[in-house]
Amino acid sequence: KGKNSMEPAAAEGKAAASPTVNLSHSQEQNQSDASGMSMTGPCEVCQCDATLRCGACKAIFYCSKDHQKEDWKKHKPNCSGTTKKPSKPTFNITTQQVPPGGLVMPQPTSWSQGFPSPNKMYEWFVDCYRMRVDDDFAWGGGNCHGIYNPEASKNDVVADLLIFAKLSKKNSVIPEGWSWQSFLDQALPLIPYAFEKSDAREKYGGENVFSAMTGGRSLRLTGEAIYGTVVTSQVESELHGQVRYEVMEAFRSKNPFRNEALFADVGGVPLWTKFKSDLRLVKAY
């Protein structure tokens, strides 16, 4: 569907594939980029000249996707782009406006209007999360989370969706009368599969951030209102950092589902416990 072959995500109905991070093409050989980083280097596996870099740390070169996959287990513990602990960044935004370069949401809950049925509304919101996962990989410097991490456990996937849910609530994107049970029911069969912009166009007849300015809705723009940052910013909002830190700290414990306060604003522990129990991840290989 026009996706770069170096990307791990598959179209809807196909599992996201490894590796965890993407390979970034250097634009010119034997030069340095704006940060002074070398644009070429020896492949970590075969030592031949390479112009592809680990999309997370940007420090290691590979001549091919296959060699990156081969080296991933060795490189992952030392990859600065994937080993950082959750932090509380200082990037600030307002609730209803994304940072400079983004667009203002007319109303935080405007996306929820005009669906033919409640189930379609919940399904669309699940797709909002799924597309943000793909956007963060494709446009966010190889930021892989959720199913885009090939080593993700069920707990990892649940934690990632929980962050999305809690941010949605805190940023007032959830409409009145919302049912977290219905949201998770729609999420269960969809979460294991990748969903990109081409899938959104095929499923919904289009996907354009400007459509929300004219009475329509946009998956990407709604996602930016939820996370507080545009997909290309490669930074977290302060609230996102706080919520991610809270969730990841809880999920480091043996049983995060004992933390009732963590789930209180998104339907409660029983709903999310059942969701995890019923979730079936699809392995790409």
XYZ file of C-alpha atoms in Angstrom:
285
model
C 0.000 0.000 0.000
C 2.848 2.352 -0.721
C 4.567 1.820 2.619
C 8.348 1.794 2.788
C 9.596 -1.794 2.913
C 11.754 -0.882 5.908
C 8.700 -0.318 8.078
C 7.458 -3.157 10.292
C 3.755 -2.417 10.172
C 1.458 -4.426 7.982
C -1.909 -3.515 6.594
C -5.067 -4.291 8.526
C -5.525 -8.017 8.934
C -1.785 -8.623 9.068
C 0.384 -8.653 12.149
C 3.016 -5.988 12.660
C 6.456 -7.431 11.964
C 9.859 -6.964 13.543
C 12.267 -5.282 13.968
C 11.411 -2.943 16.823
C 12.964 0.125 15.212
C 13.072 1.307 11.637
C 16.070 1.996 9.476
C 16.660 5.611 8.542
C 18.119 6.340 5.102
C 21.019 8.762 4.948
C 20.424 11.408 2.301
C 23.997 11.754 1.092
C 26.979 9.505 1.577
C 30.274 10.509 3.195
C 28.744 13.571 4.804
C 27.335 14.506 8.183
C 23.784 15.507 9.059
C 22.788 18.742 10.785
C 23.670 17.325 14.203
C 27.167 16.357 13.087
C 26.338 12.645 13.010
C 28.012 10.615 10.274
C 25.733 9.752 7.356
C 27.552 6.495 6.568
C 29.289 3.797 8.525
C 30.168 0.117 8.621
C 27.299 -2.348 8.885
C 27.198 -3.737 12.419
C 26.920 -7.279 11.041
C 29.088 -7.525 7.915
C 31.186 -4.308 8.154
C 30.390 -3.253 4.593
C 29.594 0.409 3.832
C 26.057 1.185 5.017
C 23.720 4.170 4.801
C 20.874 2.848 6.963
C 20.760 3.620 10.668
C 18.796 2.308 13.617
C 15.696 4.486 13.662
C 15.679 4.754 17.456
C 19.243 5.629 18.488
C 20.555 6.712 15.058
C 23.990 5.449 16.133
C 24.301 2.009 14.533
C 24.504 1.361 10.787
C 23.147 -1.556 8.774
C 23.302 -2.402 5.103
C 19.879 -4.069 5.101
C 16.764 -4.747 7.122
C 17.773 -8.400 7.436
C 21.036 -7.480 9.131
C 19.228 -5.167 11.522
C 16.876 -7.997 12.484
C 19.828 -10.351 12.916
C 21.615 -7.906 15.220
C 18.595 -6.682 17.183
C 18.931 -8.951 20.245
C 22.550 -7.869 20.647
C 21.860 -4.184 19.980
C 18.619 -3.737 21.929
C 20.129 -3.609 25.463
C 22.447 -0.809 24.354
C 20.026 1.078 22.106
C 19.551 4.506 23.660
C 16.282 4.937 21.779
C 14.577 1.977 23.467
C 16.138 1.631 26.914
C 15.188 4.968 28.449
C 12.951 4.743 31.491
C 9.723 6.773 31.424
C 10.362 10.349 32.363
C 8.354 13.454 33.061
C 9.213 15.843 30.218
C 8.725 19.580 30.452
C 6.857 20.013 27.164
C 3.595 21.870 27.890
C 0.381 22.205 25.923
C -3.193 23.260 26.566
C -5.959 20.694 26.661
C -7.711 21.688 23.449
C -4.812 22.781 21.286
C -1.872 20.859 19.897
C 1.575 22.506 19.808
C 2.788 24.881 17.065
C 2.532 23.158 13.705
C -0.688 21.388 14.644
C -4.325 22.378 14.360
C -6.884 23.452 16.929
C -9.677 20.978 17.619
C -13.076 22.728 17.243
C -14.347 20.802 20.294
C -12.580 17.901 22.018
C -15.581 15.592 21.548
C -16.641 16.736 18.069
C -15.233 13.541 16.536
C -18.015 11.493 18.184
C -20.918 13.092 16.307
C -22.738 11.646 13.294
C -21.956 7.928 13.498
C -24.666 5.543 12.247
C -24.407 3.471 15.448
C -22.578 3.514 18.804
C -20.489 0.500 17.776
C -19.179 2.402 14.751
C -18.194 5.260 17.057
C -16.224 2.951 19.344
C -14.612 1.183 16.383
C -13.505 4.531 14.920
C -11.949 5.489 18.245
C -10.040 2.203 18.372
C -8.766 2.980 14.869
C -7.674 6.390 16.156
C -5.353 4.619 18.590
C -4.172 2.120 15.971
C -3.322 4.847 13.473
C -1.405 6.810 16.110
C 0.717 3.713 16.803
C 1.552 3.574 13.084
C 2.117 7.343 12.884
C 4.531 7.256 15.802
C 6.586 4.676 13.945
C 6.371 6.177 10.458
C 6.685 9.853 11.418
C 7.962 9.779 14.988
C 11.516 8.630 14.428
C 10.857 4.925 14.757
C 8.932 5.192 18.025
C 7.549 1.666 18.327
C 4.950 0.885 20.953
C 1.964 -1.401 21.274
C 1.981 -4.191 18.701
C 4.810 -2.503 16.773
C 7.186 -3.922 19.350
C 7.633 -7.528 18.146
C 8.590 -8.594 21.664
C 5.517 -7.028 23.263
C 3.629 -9.155 25.758
C -0.097 -8.899 26.407
C 0.696 -6.694 29.386
C 2.712 -4.351 27.135
C -0.157 -4.007 24.659
C -2.731 -3.485 27.409
C -0.532 -0.853 29.069
C -0.138 1.039 25.790
C -3.893 1.081 25.168
C -4.452 2.106 28.787
C -2.228 5.161 28.301
C -4.338 6.137 25.287
C -7.562 5.655 27.264
C -6.411 7.642 30.279
C -5.123 10.507 28.118
C -8.444 10.554 26.257
C -10.258 10.967 29.547
C -7.889 13.538 31.008
C -7.904 15.645 27.835
C -11.740 15.639 27.714
C -11.899 13.841 24.372
C -14.436 11.294 25.671
C -18.115 12.248 25.051
C -20.891 11.959 27.619
C -22.436 8.526 28.029
C -19.207 6.763 27.117
C -18.927 3.026 27.771
C -15.450 1.648 28.340
C -16.926 -1.834 28.084
C -18.105 -1.101 24.524
C -14.740 0.442 23.642
C -12.819 -2.616 24.813
C -15.288 -4.944 23.077
C -14.523 -3.211 19.778
C -10.798 -3.077 20.528
C -10.384 -6.775 21.221
C -10.442 -8.078 17.600
C -8.703 -5.007 16.126
C -5.779 -4.253 18.452
C -3.583 -7.169 17.278
C -3.387 -5.733 13.748
C -1.627 -2.731 12.254
C -3.636 0.153 10.812
C -2.108 2.868 8.648
C -3.376 5.903 6.764
C -4.041 3.948 3.582
C -6.254 1.609 5.619
C -8.126 4.625 7.005
C -8.743 5.957 3.522
C -9.999 2.585 2.366
C -12.211 2.045 5.406
C -13.596 5.533 5.900
C -13.281 7.056 2.435
C -10.602 9.528 3.447
C -8.346 10.792 6.230
C -7.398 14.452 6.343
C -6.674 16.609 9.392
C -8.421 19.544 7.704
C -11.717 17.665 7.554
C -12.231 18.375 11.257
C -12.178 22.076 10.439
C -15.224 21.677 8.193
C -17.500 19.601 10.381
C -15.923 16.205 9.689
C -13.514 14.128 11.735
C -9.879 13.075 11.517
C -8.225 10.087 13.167
C -4.834 11.803 13.159
C -6.074 15.135 14.508
C -8.065 13.429 17.250
C -4.955 11.458 18.173
C -2.985 14.696 18.395
C -5.602 16.133 20.745
C -5.353 13.005 22.907
C -1.557 12.759 23.087
C -1.000 16.508 23.039
C 1.580 16.499 20.266
C 1.648 16.346 16.481
C 2.948 13.095 15.057
C 6.169 14.621 13.733
C 7.203 16.362 16.968
C 9.071 13.363 18.471
C 8.426 14.770 21.960
C 5.835 14.032 24.633
C 3.431 16.442 26.223
C 3.924 16.857 29.946
C 0.657 15.049 30.652
C 1.567 12.171 28.339
C 4.869 11.752 30.141
C 3.163 11.718 33.526
C 0.515 9.186 32.496
C 3.039 6.947 30.737
C 5.275 7.012 33.803
C 2.363 6.124 36.086
C 1.203 3.243 33.885
C 4.644 1.794 33.185
C 5.621 1.909 36.849
C 2.444 0.005 37.738
C 3.023 -2.577 35.002
C 6.502 -3.314 36.302
C 4.854 -4.949 39.317
C 3.858 -8.610 39.317
C 0.157 -7.784 39.142
C -0.664 -4.267 37.916
C -4.359 -5.128 37.975
C -4.354 -4.866 41.757
C -3.912 -1.116 41.344
C -7.573 -0.092 41.369
C -6.792 3.628 41.260
C -4.954 3.205 37.956
C -8.063 1.877 36.204
C -10.715 3.838 38.090
C -11.185 6.554 35.443
C -11.358 4.142 32.483
C -13.921 1.541 33.503
C -12.263 -0.239 36.401
C -10.035 -3.262 36.955
C -12.527 -6.043 35.984
C -13.015 -4.706 32.439
C -9.299 -4.451 31.729
C -8.504 -7.765 33.391
C -11.007 -9.499 31.129
C -9.678 -7.619 28.104
C -6.180 -8.902 28.792
C -7.469 -12.428 29.356
C -9.365 -12.453 26.044
C -6.669 -10.681 24.005
C -4.894 -12.812 21.411
C -1.751 -11.374 19.873
C -0.805 -12.340 16.334
C 2.833 -13.140 15.688
C 4.242 -12.068 12.337
C 6.634 -15.016 12.121
